[in-house]
Each structure stands twice: as C-alpha cells, then as structure tokens.
Tab-separated table of C-alpha atoms and ligand atoms in Angstrom:
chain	number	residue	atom	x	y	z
A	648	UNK	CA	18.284	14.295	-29.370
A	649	UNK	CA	16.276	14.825	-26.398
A	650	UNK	CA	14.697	11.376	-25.549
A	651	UNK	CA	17.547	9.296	-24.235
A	652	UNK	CA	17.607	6.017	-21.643
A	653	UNK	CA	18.966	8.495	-19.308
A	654	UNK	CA	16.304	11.082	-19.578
A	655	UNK	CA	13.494	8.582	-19.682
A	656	UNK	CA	12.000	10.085	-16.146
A	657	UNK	CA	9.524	6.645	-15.731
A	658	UNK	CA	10.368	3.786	-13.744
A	659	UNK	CA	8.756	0.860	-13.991
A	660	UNK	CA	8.620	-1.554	-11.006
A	661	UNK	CA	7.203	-1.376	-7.789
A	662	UNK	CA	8.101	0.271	-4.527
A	663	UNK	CA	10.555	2.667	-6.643
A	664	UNK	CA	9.932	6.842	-5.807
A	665	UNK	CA	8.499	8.213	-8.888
A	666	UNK	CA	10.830	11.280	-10.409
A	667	UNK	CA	7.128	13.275	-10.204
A	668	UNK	CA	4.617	12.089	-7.343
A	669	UNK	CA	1.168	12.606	-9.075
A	670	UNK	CA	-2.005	13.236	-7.276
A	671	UNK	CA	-2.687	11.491	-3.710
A	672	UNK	CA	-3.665	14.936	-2.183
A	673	UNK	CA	-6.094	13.880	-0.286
A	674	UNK	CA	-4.458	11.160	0.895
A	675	UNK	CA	-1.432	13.174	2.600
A	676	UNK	CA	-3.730	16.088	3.972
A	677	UNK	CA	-5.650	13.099	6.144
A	678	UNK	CA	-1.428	11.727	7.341
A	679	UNK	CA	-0.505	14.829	7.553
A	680	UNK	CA	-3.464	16.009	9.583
A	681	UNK	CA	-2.985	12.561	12.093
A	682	UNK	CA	0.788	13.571	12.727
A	683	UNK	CA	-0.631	16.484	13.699
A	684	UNK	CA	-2.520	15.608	16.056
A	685	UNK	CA	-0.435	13.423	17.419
A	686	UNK	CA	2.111	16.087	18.064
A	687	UNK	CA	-0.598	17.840	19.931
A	688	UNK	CA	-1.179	14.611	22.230
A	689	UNK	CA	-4.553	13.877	21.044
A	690	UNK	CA	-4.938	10.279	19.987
A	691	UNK	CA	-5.395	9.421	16.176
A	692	UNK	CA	-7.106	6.466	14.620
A	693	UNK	CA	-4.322	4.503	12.941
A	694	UNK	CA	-4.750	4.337	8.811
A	695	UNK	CA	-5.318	1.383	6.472
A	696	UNK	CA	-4.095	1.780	3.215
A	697	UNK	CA	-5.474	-0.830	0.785
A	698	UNK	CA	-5.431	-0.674	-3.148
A	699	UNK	CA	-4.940	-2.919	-5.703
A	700	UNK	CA	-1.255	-4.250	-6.366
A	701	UNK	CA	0.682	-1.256	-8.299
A	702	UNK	CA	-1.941	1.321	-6.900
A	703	UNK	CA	0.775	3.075	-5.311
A	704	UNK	CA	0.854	1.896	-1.917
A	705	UNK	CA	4.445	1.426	-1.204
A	706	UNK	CA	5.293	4.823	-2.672
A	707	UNK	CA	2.711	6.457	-0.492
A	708	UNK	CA	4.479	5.303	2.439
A	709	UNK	CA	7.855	6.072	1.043
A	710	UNK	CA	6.871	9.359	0.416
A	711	UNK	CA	5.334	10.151	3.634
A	712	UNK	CA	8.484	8.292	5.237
A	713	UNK	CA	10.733	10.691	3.894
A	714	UNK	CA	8.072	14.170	4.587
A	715	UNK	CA	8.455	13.213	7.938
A	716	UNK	CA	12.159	12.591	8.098
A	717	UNK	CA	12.562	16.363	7.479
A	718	UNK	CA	10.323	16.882	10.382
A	719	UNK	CA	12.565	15.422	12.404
A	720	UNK	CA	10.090	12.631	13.498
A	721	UNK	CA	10.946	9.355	14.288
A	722	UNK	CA	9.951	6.790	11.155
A	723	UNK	CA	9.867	3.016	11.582
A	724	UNK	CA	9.274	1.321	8.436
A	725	UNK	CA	9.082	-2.240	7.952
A	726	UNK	CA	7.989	-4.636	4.939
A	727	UNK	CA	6.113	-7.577	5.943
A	728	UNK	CA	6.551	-11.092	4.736
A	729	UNK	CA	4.718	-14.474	5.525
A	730	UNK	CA	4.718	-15.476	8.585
A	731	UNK	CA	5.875	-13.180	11.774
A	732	UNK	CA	8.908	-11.959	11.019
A	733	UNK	CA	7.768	-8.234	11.017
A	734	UNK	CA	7.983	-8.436	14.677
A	735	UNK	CA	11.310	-8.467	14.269
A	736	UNK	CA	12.520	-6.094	11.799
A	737	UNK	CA	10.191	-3.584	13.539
A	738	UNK	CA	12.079	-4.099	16.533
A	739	UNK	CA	15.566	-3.743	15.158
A	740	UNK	CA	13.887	-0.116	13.008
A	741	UNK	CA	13.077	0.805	16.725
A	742	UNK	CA	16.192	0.476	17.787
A	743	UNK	CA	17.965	2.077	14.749
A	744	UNK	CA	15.384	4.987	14.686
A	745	UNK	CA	16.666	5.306	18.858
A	746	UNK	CA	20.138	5.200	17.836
A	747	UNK	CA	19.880	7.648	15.043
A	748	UNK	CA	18.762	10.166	17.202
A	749	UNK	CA	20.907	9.429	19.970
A	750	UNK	CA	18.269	8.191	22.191
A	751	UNK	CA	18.989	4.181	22.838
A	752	UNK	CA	20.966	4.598	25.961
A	753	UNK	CA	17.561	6.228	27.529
A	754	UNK	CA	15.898	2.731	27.553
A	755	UNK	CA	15.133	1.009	30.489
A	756	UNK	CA	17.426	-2.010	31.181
A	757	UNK	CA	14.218	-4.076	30.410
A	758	UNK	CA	13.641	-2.284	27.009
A	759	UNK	CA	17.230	-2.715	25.902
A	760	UNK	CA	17.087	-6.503	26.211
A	761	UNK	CA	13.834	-6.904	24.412
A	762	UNK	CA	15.540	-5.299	21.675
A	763	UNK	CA	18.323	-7.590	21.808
A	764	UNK	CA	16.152	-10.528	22.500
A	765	UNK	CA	13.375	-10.129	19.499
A	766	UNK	CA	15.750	-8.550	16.648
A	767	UNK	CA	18.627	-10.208	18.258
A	768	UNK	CA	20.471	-6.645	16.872
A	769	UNK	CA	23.117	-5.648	19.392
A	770	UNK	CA	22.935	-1.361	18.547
A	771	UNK	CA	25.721	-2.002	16.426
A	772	UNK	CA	23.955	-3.778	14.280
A	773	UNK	CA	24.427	-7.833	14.008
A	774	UNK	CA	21.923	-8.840	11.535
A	775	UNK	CA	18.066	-9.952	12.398
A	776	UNK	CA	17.910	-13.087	14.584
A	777	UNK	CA	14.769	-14.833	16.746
A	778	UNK	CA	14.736	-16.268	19.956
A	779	UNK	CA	13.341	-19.644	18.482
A	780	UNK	CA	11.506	-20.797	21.773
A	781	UNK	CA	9.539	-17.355	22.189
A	782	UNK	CA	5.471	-17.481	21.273
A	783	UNK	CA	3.993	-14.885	19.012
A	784	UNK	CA	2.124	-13.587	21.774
A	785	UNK	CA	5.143	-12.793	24.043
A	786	UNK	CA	7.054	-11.147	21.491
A	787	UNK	CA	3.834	-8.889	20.399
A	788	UNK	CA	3.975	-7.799	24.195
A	789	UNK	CA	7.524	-7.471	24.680
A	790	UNK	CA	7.330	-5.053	21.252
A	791	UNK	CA	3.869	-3.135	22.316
A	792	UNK	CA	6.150	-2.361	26.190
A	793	UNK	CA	9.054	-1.322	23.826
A	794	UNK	CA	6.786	1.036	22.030
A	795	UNK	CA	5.359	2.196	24.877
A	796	UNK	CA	8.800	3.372	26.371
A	797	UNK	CA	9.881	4.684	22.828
A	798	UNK	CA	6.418	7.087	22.994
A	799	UNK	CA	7.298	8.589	26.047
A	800	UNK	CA	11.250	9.439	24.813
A	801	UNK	CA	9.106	10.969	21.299
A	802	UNK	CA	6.859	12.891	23.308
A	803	UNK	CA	9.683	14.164	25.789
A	804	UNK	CA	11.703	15.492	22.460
A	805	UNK	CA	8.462	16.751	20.985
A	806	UNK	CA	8.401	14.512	18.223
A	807	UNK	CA	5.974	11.737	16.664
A	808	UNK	CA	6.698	8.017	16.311
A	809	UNK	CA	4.891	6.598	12.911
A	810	UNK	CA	5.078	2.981	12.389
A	811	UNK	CA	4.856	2.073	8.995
A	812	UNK	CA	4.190	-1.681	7.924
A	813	UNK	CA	3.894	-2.613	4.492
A	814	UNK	CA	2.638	-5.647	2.850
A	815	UNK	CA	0.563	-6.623	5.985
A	816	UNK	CA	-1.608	-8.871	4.100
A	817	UNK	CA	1.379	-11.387	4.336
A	818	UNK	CA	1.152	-11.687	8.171
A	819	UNK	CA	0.164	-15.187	9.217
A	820	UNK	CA	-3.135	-14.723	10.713
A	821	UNK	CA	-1.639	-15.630	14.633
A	822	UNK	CA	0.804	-12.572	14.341
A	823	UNK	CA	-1.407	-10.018	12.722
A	824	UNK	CA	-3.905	-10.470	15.704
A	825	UNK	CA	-1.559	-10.164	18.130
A	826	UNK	CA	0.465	-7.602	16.211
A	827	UNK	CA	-2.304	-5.171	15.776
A	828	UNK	CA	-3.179	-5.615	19.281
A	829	UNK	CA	0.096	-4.695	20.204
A	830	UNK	CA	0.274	-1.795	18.359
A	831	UNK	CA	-3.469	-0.443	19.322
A	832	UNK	CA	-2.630	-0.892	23.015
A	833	UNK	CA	0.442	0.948	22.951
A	834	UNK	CA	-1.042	4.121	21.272
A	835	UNK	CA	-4.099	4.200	23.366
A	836	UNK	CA	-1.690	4.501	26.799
A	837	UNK	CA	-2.103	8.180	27.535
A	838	UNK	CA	-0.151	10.108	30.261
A	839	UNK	CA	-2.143	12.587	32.274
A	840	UNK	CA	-1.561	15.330	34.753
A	841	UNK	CA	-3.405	17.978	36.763
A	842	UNK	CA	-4.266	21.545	35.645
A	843	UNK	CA	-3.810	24.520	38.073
A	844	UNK	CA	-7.380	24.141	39.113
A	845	UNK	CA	-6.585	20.480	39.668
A	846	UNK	CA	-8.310	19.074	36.687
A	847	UNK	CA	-7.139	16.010	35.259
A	848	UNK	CA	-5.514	16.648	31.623
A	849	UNK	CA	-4.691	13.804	28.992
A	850	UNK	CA	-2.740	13.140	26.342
A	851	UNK	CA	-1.936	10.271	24.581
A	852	UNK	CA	1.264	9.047	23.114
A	853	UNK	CA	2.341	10.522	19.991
A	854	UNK	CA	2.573	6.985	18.239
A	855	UNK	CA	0.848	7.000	14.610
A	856	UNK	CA	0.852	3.692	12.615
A	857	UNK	CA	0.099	3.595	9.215
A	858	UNK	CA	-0.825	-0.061	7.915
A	859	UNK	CA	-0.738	-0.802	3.919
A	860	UNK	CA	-1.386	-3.714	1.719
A	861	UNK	CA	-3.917	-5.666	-0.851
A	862	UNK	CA	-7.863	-5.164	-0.419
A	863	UNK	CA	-7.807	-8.572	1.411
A	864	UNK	CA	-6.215	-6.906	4.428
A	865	UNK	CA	-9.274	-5.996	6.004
A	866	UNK	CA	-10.897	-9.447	5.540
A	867	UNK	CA	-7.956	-10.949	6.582
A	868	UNK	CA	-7.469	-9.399	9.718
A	869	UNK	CA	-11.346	-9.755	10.968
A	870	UNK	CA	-10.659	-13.575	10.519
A	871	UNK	CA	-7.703	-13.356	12.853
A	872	UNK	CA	-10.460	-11.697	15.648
A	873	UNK	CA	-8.468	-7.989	15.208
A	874	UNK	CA	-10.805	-5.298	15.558
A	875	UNK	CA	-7.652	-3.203	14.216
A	876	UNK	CA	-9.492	-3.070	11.209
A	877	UNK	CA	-12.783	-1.142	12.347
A	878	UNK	CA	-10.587	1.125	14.571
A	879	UNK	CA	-8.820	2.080	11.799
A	880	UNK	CA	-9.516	5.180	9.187
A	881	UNK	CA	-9.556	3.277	5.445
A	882	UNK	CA	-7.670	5.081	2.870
A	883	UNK	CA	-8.887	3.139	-0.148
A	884	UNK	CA	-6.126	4.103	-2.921
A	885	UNK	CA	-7.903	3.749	-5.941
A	886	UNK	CA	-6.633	4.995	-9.375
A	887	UNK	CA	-5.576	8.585	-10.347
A	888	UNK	CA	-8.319	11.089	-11.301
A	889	UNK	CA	-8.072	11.991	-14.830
A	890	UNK	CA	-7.012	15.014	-14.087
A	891	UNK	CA	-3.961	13.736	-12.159
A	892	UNK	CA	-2.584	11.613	-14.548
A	893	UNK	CA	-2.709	14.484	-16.871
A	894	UNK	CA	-1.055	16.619	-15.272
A	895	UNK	CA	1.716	13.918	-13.366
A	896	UNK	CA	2.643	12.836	-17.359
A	897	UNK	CA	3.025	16.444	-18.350
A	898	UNK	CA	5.556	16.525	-14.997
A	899	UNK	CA	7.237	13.834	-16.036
A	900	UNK	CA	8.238	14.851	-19.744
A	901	UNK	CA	9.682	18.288	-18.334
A	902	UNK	CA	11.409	16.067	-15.966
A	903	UNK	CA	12.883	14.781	-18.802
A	904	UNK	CA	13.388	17.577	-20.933
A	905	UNK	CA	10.623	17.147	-23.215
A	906	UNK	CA	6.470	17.689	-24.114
A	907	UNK	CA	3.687	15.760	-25.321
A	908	UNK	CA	1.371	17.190	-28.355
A	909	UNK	CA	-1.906	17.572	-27.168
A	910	UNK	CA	-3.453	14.475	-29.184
A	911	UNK	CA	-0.552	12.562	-27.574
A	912	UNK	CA	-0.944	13.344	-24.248
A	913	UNK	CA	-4.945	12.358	-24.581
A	914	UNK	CA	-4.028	8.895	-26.198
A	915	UNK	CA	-1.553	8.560	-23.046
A	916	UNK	CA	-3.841	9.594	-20.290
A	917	UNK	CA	-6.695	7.116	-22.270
A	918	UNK	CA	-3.969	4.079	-22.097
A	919	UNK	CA	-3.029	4.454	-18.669
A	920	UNK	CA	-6.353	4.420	-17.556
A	921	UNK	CA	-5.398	6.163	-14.096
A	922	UNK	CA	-3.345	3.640	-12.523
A	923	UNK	CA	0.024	4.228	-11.631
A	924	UNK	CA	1.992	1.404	-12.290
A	925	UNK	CA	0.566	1.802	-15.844
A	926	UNK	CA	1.344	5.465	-16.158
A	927	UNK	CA	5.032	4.495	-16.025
A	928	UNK	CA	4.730	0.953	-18.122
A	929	UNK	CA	3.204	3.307	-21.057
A	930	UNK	CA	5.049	5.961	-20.311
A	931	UNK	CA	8.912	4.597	-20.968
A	932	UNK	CA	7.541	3.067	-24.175
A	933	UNK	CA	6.281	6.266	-25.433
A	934	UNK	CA	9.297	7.997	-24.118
A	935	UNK	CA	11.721	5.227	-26.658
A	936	UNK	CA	9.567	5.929	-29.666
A	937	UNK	CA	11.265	8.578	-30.972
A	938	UNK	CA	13.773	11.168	-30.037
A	939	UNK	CA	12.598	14.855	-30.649
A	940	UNK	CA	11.744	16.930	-28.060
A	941	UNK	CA	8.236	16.849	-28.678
A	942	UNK	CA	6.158	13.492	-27.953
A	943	UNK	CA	3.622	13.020	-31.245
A	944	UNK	CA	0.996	11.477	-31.215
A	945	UNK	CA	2.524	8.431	-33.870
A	946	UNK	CA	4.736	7.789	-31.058
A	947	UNK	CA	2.460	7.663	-28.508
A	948	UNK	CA	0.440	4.586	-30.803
A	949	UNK	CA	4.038	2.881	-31.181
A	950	UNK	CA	4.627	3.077	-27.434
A	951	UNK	CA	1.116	1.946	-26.532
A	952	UNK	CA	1.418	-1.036	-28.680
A	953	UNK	CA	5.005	-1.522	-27.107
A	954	UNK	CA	3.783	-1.495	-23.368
A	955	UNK	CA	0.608	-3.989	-24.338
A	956	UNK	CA	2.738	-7.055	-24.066
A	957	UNK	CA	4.125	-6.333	-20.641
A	958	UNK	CA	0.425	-5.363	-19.420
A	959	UNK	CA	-0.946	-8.609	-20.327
A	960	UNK	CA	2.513	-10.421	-18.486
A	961	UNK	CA	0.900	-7.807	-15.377
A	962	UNK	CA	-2.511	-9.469	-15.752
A	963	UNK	CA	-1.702	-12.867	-16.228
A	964	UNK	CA	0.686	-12.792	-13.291
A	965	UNK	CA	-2.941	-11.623	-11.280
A	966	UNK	CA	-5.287	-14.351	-12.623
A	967	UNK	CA	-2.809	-16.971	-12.250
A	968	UNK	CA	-3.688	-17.575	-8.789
A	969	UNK	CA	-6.704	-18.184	-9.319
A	970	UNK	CA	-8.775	-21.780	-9.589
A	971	UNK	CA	-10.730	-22.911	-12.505
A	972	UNK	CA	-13.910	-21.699	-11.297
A	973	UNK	CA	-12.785	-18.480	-10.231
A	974	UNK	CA	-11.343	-18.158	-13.668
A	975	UNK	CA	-14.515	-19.032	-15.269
A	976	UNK	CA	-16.887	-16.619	-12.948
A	977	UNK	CA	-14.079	-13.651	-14.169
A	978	UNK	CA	-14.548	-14.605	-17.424
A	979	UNK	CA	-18.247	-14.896	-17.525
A	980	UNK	CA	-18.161	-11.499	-15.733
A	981	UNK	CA	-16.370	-9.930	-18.254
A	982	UNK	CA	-18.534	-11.535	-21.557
A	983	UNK	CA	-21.618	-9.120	-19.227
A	984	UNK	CA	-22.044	-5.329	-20.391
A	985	UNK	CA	-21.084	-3.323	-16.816
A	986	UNK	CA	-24.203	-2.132	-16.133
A	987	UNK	CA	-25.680	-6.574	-16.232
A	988	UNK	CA	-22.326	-7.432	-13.701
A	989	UNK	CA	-24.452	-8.622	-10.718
A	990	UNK	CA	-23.671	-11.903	-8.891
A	991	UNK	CA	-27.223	-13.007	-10.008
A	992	UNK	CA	-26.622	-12.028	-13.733
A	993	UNK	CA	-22.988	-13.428	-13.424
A	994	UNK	CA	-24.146	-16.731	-11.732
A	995	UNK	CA	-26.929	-17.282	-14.592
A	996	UNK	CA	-24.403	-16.619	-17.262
A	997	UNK	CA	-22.700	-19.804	-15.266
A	998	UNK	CA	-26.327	-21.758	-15.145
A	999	UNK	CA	-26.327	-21.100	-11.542
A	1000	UNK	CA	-27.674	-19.347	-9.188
A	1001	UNK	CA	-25.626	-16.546	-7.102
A	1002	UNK	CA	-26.164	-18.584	-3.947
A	1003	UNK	CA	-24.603	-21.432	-5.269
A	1004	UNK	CA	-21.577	-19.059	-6.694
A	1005	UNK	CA	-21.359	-17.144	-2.985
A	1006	UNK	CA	-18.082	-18.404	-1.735
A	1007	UNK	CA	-16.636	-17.830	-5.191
A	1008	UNK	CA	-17.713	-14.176	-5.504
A	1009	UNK	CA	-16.167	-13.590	-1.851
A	1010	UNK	CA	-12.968	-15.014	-2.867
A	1011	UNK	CA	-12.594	-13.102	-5.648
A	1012	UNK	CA	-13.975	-9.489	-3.577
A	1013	UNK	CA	-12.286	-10.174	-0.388
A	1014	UNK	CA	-9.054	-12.239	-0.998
A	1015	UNK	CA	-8.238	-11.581	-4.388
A	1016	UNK	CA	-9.475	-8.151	-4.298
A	1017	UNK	CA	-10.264	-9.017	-8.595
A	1018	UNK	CA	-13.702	-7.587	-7.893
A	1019	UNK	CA	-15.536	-5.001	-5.711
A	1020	UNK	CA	-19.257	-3.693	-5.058
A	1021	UNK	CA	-19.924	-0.877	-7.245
A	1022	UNK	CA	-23.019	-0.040	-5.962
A	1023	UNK	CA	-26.912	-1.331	-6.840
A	1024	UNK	CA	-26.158	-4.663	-6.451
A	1025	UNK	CA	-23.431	-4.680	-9.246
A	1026	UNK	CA	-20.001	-6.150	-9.315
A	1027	UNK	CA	-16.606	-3.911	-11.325
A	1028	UNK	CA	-13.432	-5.192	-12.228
A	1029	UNK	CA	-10.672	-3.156	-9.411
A	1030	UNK	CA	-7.811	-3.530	-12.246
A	1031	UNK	CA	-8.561	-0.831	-14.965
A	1032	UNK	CA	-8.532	-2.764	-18.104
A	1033	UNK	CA	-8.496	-6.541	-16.750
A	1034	UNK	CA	-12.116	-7.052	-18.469
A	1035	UNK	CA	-11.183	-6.217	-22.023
A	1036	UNK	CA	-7.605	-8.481	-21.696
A	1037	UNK	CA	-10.232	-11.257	-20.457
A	1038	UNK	CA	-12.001	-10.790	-23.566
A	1039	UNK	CA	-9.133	-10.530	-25.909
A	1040	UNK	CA	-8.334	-13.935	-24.229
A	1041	UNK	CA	-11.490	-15.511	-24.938
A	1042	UNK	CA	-11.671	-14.418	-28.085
A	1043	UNK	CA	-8.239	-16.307	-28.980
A	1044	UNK	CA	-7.939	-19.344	-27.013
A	1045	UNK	CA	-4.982	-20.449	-28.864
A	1046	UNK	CA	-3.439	-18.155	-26.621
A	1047	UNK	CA	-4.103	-19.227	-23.498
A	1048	UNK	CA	-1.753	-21.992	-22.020
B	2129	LIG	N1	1.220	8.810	-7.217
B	2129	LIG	C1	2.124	8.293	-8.060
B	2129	LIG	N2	2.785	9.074	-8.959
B	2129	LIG	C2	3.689	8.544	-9.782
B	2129	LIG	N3	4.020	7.247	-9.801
B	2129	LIG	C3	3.407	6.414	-8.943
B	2129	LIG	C4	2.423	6.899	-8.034
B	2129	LIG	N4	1.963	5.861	-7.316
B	2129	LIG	C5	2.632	4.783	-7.734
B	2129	LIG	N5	3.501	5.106	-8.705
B	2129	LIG	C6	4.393	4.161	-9.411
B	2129	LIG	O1	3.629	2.997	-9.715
B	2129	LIG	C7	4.386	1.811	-9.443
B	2129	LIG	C8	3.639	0.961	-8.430
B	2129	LIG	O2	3.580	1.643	-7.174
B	2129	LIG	P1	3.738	0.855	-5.788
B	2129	LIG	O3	4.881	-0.083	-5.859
B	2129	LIG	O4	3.731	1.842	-4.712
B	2129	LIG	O5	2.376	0.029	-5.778
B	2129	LIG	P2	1.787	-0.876	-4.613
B	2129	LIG	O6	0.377	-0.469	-4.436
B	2129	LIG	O7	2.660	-0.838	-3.428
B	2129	LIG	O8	1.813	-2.317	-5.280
B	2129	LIG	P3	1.993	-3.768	-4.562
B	2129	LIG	O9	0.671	-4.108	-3.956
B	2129	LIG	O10	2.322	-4.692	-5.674
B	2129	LIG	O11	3.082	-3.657	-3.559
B	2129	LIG	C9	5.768	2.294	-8.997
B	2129	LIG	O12	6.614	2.299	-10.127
B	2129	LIG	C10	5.556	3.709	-8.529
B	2129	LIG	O13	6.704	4.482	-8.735
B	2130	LIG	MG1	3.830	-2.229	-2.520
C-alpha cells in the first residue's frame, strides 16, 4: 500500500508551502533580479503581486521569504487585515528582524521609541498594542523614519531589507495611501559620496518591498490618490502553464512515493485547469482513490468527481458577494460563447445597453476581479472553470438557494 493519508503530498488550503513548488520561474528571476540590485545600491521599483484568490500569492511570498532567509537578508513579512493595523505588525517584524540579527541596540534613541510606541512591543516581545490617540498619518511617518534608519544598518552589514505585505487589498483606503507613501519615500532616500576625482556617487537604500493581494489592489489604491501603484512593476500571477502543472503533479506523486499512468495524468492536468489551489483540491482526491503505487486513470475519474463538490463550495464562496445584478450580468456572460463576451454583447443579452451596465462591468473587473479584458473588446472569466459551474447552475435552479 503506497497511497496513505500520510503520503498524500497535497495540501489543500491557502497560504500552506506546497511539498513541490511548481512553475513561477519567471516570477522569482524578476525578485531575485530586484534583490540584486538592491544589494548593489541601485534603486528597484517595488513589485505588485495580484492574482486571483488561490493563485498562489501567499506561497510566492513565503517562498521567496524563506530564499532570502538563507541569504542572510533581513525579511519583514506582514499579513494585512481591514483597517490599519499593518502599521503595526510591520513595526514589531522590524524590530524582531533587528533583534534577530543582533542589531536593535544600533537604533537611534528616537527609532527605539517609535518601535515601542506603534507596536507597543518592548524587544522582548509584549504582544501588538496602538497608541489609540496617534493619526494614520503620523504613524506612516514615524514607520517610513524607522525604515529609513533600518536601511542604513542593512546596507552597513551588506544585506537587503524586503518588506513583504500580504493581503493589501484589506487596507482601509486612509492607511494604504499613507502606507505606500511611507514605504516609497523611504526606499527612494539614497546616500551619496564623492569619487577620487570628486564626483558625486549614489546609491540608494537596499530596501525592496514586495506588495501582494486580489486584482482590486491596483484600483483600490489609485482611489486612495497612491501613485504606489504606477511606480510599481505588476507581477500578474495568473494560472500555471500546462506544462507546469504537468510536471509539478508528476513532483508531487514521487513526493509521495508513487506515479500517474499517462491517461491519468492528462485527465488531472485537464481538471485542474492550471490553477493551483485546484491542483491540490484534485490532487488529494485522486491520491484517496486507490492505493497502488500507480495512479490509473479510473482513479483519477473517482477523484475528479470527489473534488467537484468542494470546487463548487470554492465558487459559491466567490459569487456570494456579489448583488443581484452582478449575479445576473455573470450569468448572462456565461450563457455567451467566449469569443460573443463583450460588454455590448453581454449588456444586450440583459436588454441593455453596455453604457447603462458600465458601473456593473467595473465592479466585477476592478473590485471583484470575476472578470478581465481579454483583448478586442472582449470580456474572460479570471477563475478557470467559474463559467461552466454558472451554467451547471442555471441549468438546475433547484439548486440554487
Ligand atoms: N506554484 C505552486 N505550486 C504548488 N502549489 C501551489 C503553488 N501556488 C499555490 N499553491 C497552492 O495553492 C493554494 C493556494 O495558494 P495561496 O494561498 O498562495 O493563494 P493566494 O493567491 O494567496 O490566495 P488568496 O488570495 O485567497 O490569499 C495553496 O494550497 C498553495 O499551497
Ligand atoms: Mg493569500
């Protein structure tokens, strides 16, 4: 018996490290190339990561996280949450990062109390408190001098800061402006010096920032006024190539001891449809329908038909923010062949025109991230697979509450 609970290498969920990290090469050339830099004292653009939820986001950052841990560079990874409260828990990562590496003492008296004052952390660590009566603004200020001070120690010990925040699309729109400002001030401060022949030489601070979270991100932080948006290099996550997935499930049953047959693993790759969080919902199903060493291609049906229920749970949990008339334009959307989804076509489907529809098609692009441009004029579902469960749904009312 080969195909045990314990050898089952997938793990559903989100935020968890895969057992095998497929694909995202790309991706971690372009971080690896701005830590680089960074480490040379040339300034780098900081990066947006935005995908769809279960794109892989969080495990991007984990990943990189933990690359640079072994570089010895200093990582400061926080997880936003509504409101402003990422101010603070990057603060007290600061100051745990500074500790870590032996380096908290070197703060300036100044430094030392903003620390105490926005994470209310004393270094040995009391727990995350706020000053109550201090303004978003003042603590953005108090963290972008902190992070100026904490550049200069990193470039003195010839090593990068990366701030990693997570979930940004949960800012409240006050604290992302002034957050982001923050943040872009600090790593544009550069420290210069003459040459020999007396020529002034720059560098800037080796701070890197890396900024993830839902496609809405970028809409949401224009409409708090932050340019941090444009200034910042997009890494769109979108799903796994083909390819990828193909060769990330093959990793994954050796992980576990076992191997697909070939008409499994094409049944597989088909059902995951290149997105991650799929890959692993499919994936553990297939894994529990049978035992023998090799994966067949009857037990890659059974576990297909296993993991439909919780993909559905995974879309409904989507759409259920939505209002009526959002639902309705998805729906109408998804009735349309692909090549016929254009907000005109959509909006006559409706009996309306795409004017009148505008503000709903916007909503659903640029705060539910549901839909994107796909190019001539036409409009694609982001989640792989969300148009056919929208049809299923239609096509059974009964089982829609
Ligand atoms: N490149 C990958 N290789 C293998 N597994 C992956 C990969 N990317 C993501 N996963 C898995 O997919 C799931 C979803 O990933 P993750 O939590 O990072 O998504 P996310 O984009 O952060 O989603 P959310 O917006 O909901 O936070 C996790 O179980 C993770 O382990
Ligand atoms: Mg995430």
């Amino acid at each position: 018996m080969t195909r045990t609970t314990r050898s089952n290498p997938f793990t559903p969920g989100f935020g968890a490290l895969p057992t095998v990290f497929a694909g995202r090469r790309v991706e971690f050339a372009d971080l690896d190339q701005m830590v680089e830099r960074l480490a040379a004292g040339i300034y780098s653009q900081p990066r947006l990561v935005t995908g769809e939820r279960g794109v892989g986001k969080t495990v991007l950052l984990r990943e990189f996280e933990e690359n640079l841990r072994e570089d010895g560079h200093w990582v400061v990874r926080a997880v936003a949450t509504p409101g402003d409260a990422v101010i603070a828990r990057l603060t007290a990562r600061v100051a745990e990062v500074l500790d870590t590496h032996d380096a908290f003492g070197r703060l300036s008296r100044a430094a030392a109390a903003t620390v105490r004052r926005l994470a209310g952390v004393t270094i040995a660590g009391s727990g995350v408190e706020l000053e109550p009566d201090t303004s978003v603004e003042d603590r953005a200020l108090a963290l972008e001098r902190l992070l100026v001070e904490v550049g200069h120690l990193a470039r003195e010990r010839g090593v990068v800061l990366v701030l990693l925040v997570d979930e940004a699309q949960t800012i409240s729109r006050v604290a992302v402006g002034e957050l982001f400002y923050a943040l872009q001030e600090a790593q544009t401060v550069t420290v210069s010096r003459r040459d020999p022949s007396g020529a002034r030489l720059r560098h800037a601070l080796p701070i890197g920032a890396v900024v993830a979270g839902l496609p809405g991100l970028v809409g949401h932080l224009k409409r708090a006024g932050s340019t941090f948006g444009e200034r910042s290099r997009l890494l769109n996550l979108d799903v796994l190539s083909e390819a990828d997935v193909r060769a990330g499930l093959v990793a994954f049953a050796t992980a576990g001891g076992a191997t697909f047959d070939a008409d499994a693993l094409d049944l597989v790759v088909d059902a995951c449809a290149g997105y991650p969080y799929f890959l692993h919902v499919v994936g553990e199903q297939v894994w529990y329908a049978g035992r023998g060493q090799v994966i067949t291609a009857a037990e890659a049906r059974d576990g297909i038909a296993a993991a439909r229920l919780r993909l559905e749970a995974f879309y409904d949990e989507r759409l259920r923010e939505l209002s009526a008339l959002q639902r309705r334009y998805l729906d109408a959307a998804a009735r349309l062949d692909p090549g016929q989804r254009s907000a005109a076509g959509i909006a006559a489907a409706l009996g309306a025109t795409s004017s009148q529809l505008a503000s709903t098609w916007q909503a659903l692009t640029a705060r539910h991230g549901l839909l994107r441009p796909a190019g001539d004029g036409r409009l694609a579902f982001t989640l792989p697979g969300l148009d056919r469960h929208l049809q299923s749904g239609q096509e059974e009312p009964s089982r829609r509450r």
